[in-house]
Short mmCIF file of C-alpha atoms in Angstrom, two decimals:
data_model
loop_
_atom_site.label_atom_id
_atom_site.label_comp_id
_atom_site.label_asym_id
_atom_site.label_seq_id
_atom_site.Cartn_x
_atom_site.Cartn_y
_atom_site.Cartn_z
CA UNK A 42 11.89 -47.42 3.44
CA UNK A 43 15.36 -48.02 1.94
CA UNK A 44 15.36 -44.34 0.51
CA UNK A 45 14.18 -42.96 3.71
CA UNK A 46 16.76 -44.51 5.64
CA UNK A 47 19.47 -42.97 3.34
CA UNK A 48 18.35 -39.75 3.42
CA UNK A 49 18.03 -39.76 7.02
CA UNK A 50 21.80 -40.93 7.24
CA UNK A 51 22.49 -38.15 4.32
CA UNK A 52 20.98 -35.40 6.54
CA UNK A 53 22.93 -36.70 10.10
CA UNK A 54 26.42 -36.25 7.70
CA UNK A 55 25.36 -32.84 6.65
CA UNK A 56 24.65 -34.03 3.10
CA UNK A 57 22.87 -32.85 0.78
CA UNK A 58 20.84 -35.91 -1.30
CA UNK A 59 20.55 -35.27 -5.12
CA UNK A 60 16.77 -35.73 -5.96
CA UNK A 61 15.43 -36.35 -9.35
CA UNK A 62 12.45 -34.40 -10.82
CA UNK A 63 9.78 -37.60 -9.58
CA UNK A 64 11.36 -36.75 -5.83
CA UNK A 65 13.35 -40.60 -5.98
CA UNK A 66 17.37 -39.85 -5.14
CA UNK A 67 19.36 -39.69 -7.92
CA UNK A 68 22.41 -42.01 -7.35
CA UNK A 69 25.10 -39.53 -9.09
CA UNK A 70 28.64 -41.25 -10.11
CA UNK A 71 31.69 -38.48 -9.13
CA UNK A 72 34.44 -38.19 -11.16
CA UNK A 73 37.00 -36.80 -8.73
CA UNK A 74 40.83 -35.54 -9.04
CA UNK A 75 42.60 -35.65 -5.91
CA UNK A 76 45.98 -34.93 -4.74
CA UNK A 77 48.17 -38.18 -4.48
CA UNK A 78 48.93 -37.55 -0.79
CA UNK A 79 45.02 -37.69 -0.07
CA UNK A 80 45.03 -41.19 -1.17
CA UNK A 81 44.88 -43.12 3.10
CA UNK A 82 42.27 -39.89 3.85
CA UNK A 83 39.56 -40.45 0.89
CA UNK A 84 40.13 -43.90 1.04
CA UNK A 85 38.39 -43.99 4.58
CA UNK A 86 35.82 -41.01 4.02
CA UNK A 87 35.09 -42.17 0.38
CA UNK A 88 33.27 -44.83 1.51
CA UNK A 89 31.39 -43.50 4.38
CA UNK A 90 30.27 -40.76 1.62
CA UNK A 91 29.01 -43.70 -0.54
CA UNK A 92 26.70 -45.44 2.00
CA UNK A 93 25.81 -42.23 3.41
CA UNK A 94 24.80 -40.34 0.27
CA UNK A 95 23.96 -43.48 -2.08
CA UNK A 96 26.71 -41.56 -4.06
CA UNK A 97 29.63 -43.04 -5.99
CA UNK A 98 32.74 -41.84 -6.10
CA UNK A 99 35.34 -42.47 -9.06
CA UNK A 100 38.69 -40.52 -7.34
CA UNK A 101 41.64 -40.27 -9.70
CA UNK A 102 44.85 -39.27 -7.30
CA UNK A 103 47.93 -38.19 -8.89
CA UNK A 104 50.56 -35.84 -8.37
CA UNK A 105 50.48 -31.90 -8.83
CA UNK A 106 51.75 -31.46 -12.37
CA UNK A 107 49.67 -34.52 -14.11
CA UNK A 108 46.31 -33.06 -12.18
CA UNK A 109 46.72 -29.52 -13.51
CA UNK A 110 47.21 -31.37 -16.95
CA UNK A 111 44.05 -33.59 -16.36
CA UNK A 112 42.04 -30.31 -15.27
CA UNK A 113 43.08 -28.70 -18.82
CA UNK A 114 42.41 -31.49 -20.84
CA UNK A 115 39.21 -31.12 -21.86
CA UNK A 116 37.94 -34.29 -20.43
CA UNK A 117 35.16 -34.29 -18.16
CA UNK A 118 35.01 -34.58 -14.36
CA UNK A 119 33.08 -33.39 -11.77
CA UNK A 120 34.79 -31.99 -9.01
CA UNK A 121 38.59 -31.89 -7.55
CA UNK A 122 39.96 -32.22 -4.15
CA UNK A 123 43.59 -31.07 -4.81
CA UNK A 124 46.30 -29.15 -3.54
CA UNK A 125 46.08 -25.43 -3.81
CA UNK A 126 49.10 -25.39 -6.36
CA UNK A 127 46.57 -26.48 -8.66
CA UNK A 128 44.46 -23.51 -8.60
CA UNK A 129 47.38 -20.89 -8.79
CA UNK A 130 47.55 -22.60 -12.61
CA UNK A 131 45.22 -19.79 -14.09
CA UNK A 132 44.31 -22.08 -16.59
CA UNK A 133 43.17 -24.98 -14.53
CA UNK A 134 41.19 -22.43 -12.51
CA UNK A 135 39.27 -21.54 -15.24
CA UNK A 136 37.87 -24.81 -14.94
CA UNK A 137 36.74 -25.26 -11.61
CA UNK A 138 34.37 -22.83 -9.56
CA UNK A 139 34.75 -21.55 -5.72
CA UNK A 140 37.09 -23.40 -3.31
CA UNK A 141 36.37 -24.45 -0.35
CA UNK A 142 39.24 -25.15 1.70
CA UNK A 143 39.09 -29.13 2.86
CA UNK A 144 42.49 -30.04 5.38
CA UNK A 145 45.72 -28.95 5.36
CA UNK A 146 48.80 -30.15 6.79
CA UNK A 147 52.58 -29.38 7.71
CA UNK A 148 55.75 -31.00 6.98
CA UNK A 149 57.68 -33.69 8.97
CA UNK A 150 60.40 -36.00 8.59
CA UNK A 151 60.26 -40.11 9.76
CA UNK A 152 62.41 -42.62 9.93
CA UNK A 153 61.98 -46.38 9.90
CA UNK A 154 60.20 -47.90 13.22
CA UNK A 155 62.68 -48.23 16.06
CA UNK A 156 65.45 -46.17 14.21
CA UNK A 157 67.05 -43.76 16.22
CA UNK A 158 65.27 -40.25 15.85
CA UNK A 159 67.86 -37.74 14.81
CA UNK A 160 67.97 -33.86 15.96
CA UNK A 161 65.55 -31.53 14.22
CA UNK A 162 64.72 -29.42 16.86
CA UNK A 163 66.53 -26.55 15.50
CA UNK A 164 67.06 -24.96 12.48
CA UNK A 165 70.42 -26.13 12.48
CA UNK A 166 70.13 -29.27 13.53
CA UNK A 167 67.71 -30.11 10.96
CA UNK A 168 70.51 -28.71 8.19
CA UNK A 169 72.91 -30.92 9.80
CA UNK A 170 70.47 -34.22 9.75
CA UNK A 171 69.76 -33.74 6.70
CA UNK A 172 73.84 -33.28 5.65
CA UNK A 173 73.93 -36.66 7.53
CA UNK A 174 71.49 -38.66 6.46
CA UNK A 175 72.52 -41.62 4.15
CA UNK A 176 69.83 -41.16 1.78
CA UNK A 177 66.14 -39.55 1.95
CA UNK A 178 63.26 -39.72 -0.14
CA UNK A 179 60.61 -37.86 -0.96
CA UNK A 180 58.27 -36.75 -4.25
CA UNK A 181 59.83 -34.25 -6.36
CA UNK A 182 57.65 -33.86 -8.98
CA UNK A 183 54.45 -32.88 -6.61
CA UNK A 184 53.35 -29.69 -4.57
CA UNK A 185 54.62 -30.87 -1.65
CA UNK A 186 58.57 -31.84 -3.31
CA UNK A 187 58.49 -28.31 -5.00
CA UNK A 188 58.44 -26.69 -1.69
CA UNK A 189 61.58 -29.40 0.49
CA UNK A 190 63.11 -28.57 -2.96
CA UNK A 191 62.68 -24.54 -1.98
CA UNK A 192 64.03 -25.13 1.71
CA UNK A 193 66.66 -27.15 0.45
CA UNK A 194 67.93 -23.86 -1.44
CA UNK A 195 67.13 -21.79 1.36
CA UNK A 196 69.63 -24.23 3.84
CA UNK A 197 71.76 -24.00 0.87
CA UNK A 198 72.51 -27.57 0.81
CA UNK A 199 70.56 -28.21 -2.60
CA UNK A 200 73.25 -29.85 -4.31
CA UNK A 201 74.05 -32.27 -1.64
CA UNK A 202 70.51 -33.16 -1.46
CA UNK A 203 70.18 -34.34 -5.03
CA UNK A 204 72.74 -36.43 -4.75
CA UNK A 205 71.16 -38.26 -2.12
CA UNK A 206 67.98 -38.29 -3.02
CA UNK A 207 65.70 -41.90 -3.69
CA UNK A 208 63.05 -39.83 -5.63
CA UNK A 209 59.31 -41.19 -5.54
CA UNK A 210 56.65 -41.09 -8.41
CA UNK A 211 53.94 -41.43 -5.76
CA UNK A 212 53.30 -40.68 -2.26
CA UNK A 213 52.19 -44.31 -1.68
CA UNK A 214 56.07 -45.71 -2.27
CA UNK A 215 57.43 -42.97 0.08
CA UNK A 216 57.16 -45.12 3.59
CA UNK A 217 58.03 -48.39 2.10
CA UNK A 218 61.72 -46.59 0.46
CA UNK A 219 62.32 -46.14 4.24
CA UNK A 220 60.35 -49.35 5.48
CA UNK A 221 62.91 -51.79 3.10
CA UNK A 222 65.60 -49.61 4.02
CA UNK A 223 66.17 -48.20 0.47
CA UNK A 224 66.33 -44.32 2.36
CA UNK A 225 67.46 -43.54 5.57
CA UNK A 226 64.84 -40.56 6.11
CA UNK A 227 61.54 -39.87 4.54
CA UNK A 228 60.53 -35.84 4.36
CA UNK A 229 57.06 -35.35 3.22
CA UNK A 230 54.18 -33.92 4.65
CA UNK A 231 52.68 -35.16 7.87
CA UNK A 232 49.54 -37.02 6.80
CA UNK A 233 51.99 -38.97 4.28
CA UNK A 234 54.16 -39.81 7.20
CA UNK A 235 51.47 -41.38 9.43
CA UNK A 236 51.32 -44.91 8.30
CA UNK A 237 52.59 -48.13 9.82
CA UNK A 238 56.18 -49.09 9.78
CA UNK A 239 57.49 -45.54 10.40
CA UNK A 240 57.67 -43.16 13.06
CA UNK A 241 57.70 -39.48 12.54
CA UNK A 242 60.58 -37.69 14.14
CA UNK A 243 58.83 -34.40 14.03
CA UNK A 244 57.61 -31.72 12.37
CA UNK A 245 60.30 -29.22 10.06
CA UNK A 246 61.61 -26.21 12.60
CA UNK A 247 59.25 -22.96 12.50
CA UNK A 248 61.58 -21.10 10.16
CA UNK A 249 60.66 -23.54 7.40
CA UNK A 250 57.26 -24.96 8.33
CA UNK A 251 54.49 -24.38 6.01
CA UNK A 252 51.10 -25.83 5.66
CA UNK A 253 50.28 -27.26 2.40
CA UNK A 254 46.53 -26.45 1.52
CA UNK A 255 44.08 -28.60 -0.16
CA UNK A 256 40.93 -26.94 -1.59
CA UNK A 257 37.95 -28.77 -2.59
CA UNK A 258 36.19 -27.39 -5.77
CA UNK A 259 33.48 -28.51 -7.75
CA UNK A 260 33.80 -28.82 -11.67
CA UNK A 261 32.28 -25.74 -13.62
CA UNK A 262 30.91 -28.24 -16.08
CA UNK A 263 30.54 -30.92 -13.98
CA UNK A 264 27.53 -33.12 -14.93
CA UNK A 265 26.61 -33.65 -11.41
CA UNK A 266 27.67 -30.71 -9.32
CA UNK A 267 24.75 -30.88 -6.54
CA UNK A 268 26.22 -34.54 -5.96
CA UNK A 269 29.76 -33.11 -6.01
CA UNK A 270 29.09 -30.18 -3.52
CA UNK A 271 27.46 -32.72 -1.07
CA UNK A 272 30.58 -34.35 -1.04
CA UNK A 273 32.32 -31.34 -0.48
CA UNK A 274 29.86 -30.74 2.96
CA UNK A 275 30.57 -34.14 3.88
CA UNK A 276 34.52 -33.56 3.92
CA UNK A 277 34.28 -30.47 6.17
CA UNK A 278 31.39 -32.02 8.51
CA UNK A 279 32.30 -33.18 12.12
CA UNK A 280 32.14 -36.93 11.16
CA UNK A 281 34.72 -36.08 8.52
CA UNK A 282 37.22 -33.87 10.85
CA UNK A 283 38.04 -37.03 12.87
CA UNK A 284 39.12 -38.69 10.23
CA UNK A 285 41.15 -36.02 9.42
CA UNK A 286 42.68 -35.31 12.37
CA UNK A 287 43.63 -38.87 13.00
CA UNK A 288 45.50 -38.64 9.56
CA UNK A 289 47.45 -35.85 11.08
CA UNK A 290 45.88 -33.27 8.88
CA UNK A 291 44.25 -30.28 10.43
CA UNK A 292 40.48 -29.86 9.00
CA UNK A 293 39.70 -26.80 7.12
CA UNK A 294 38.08 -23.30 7.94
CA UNK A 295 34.37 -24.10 9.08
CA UNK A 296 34.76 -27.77 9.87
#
C-alpha cells in the first residue's frame, strides 16, 4: 500500500519511479553538484523530491570554479544542477550528458531592510550608485561575480570597485554582509537577493542585464541516472515552477 501510494504521488509530480528487476522501487541515493546560489531553491524542492520519489538526495553546492574541479576529479556523482559556466569547461562537459535547462535568473542589487533605495534606474545612475556606495559585496570567485566583475570594466569603474569590495566565499554570507551592516549594497543575482532582512532595489539597467543560466544534467557515469533524470522532471514540473518563481528565478524552457 505504502509503495502504491508513492508511486501515485511520483506520477502526480511528473516523476519517473526507479523500479528494480522484482518490480519493488528502488530507493536510489543522488549525489548532486549544485551551484552555491541554488542553495534556498533545492533546499525547498529537495525535499518534496524525497517524499515524492522515495529518492534521496546528497546535494553538494559550491561555487563555479570548485564544481568544474569536482566534475573533473574523477570522483563519482550522479548528476549536476549548475550554472551553465560549468559546461562551457570542455572538460567538465565531457563528463556529464544532455542539459536540460532548469531556472534562470537576472541580476539585482539590495540594500539592508528600511535603507533608503538608491537610483538605478538608469545606466548612469547605477554607475553613479555604485561610485557612491560605501562598500558592496558580492562573490567573486563564482559565475555570477565573473560577470559584475565584466560590467564593472564595461562602466569603467573596476578599480574603484575593488577597493570597495567585502568579497564573499559563498552566496549564503552575501545578505548577512549587508544585514550586520559590514556592506552598504549587495549585487548578486536576484534569487540570492530574495531573503529576509533585505530588500532588493531592483534589477541592473537593460544595457547590462543578463540572465545567468542553470542547466540540469545527469552524470554520464552516474550509478543511478534513471533516479537522477526523475529529478531532473521534477525540477521543471508545475509543482516545481512555483517554487521557483517565488525564489525570483524564472523556470526553464518547457516548465
Amino acid at each position: 500500500m505504502k509503495m502504491s501510494l508513492l508511486v501515485a504521488a511520483a506520477s502526480m509530480l511528473g516523476l519517473v519511479p526507479v523500479l528494480s528487476s522484482t518490480g519493488e522501487l528502488h530507493a536510489a541515493e543522488l549525489k548532486v553538484l549544485a551551484g552555491g546560489s541554488l542553495r534556498s531553491v533545492l533546499t525547498e524542492l529537495g525535499p518534496q523530491f524525497e517524499r515524492a520519489s522515495g529518492h534521496k538526495l546528497d546535494i553538494h553546492f559550491d561555487t563555479t570554479p570548485n564544481l568544474i574541479r569536482l566534475a573533473t576529479s574523477g570522483d563519482p556523482f550522479d548528476m549536476g544542477v549548475v550554472p551553465i559556466d560549468v559546461f562551457k569547461d570542455e572538460t567538465a562537459n565531457t563528463r556529464f550528458r544532455t542539459q536540460t535547462e532548469f531556472a534562470r535568473v537576472g541580476y539585482g542589487v539590495a540594500v539592508r531592510e528600511g535603507a533608503p533605495k538608491p537610483d538605478i534606474s538608469t545606466l548612469a545612475a547605477f554607475r553613479k550608485t555604485l561610485l557612491d556606495a560605501k562598500s558592496i559585496t558580492f562573490l567573486p570567485a563564482s559565475a555570477a561575480g565573473a560577470y559584475i566583475l565584466k560590467v564593472f570594466d564595461r562602466l569603467g569603474i573596476d578599480e574603484a570597485m575593488r577597493a570597495k569590495t567585502v568579497a564573499q566565499d559563498q552566496p549564503t554570507q552575501i545578505v548577512p554582509a549587508v544585514v550586520k551592516g559590514d556592506a552598504e549594497l549587495a549585487v548578486f543575482v536576484n534569487n540570492v537577493l530574495t531573503a529576509p532582512g533585505v530588500e532588493i532595489v531592483g534589477p541592473f539597467p537593460a544595457e547590462v542585464q543578463q540572465e545567468l543560466i542553470f542547466p540540469a544534467a545527469v552524470a554520464l557515469e552516474a550509478k543511478e541516472p534513471a533516479a537522477a533524470q526523475a529529478f531532473i522532471d521534477f525540477l521543471k514540473s508545475p509543482a516545481a515552477a512555483s517554487t521557483i518563481k517565488a525564489k525570483g528565478m524564472r523556470p526553464g524552457s518547457g516548465s
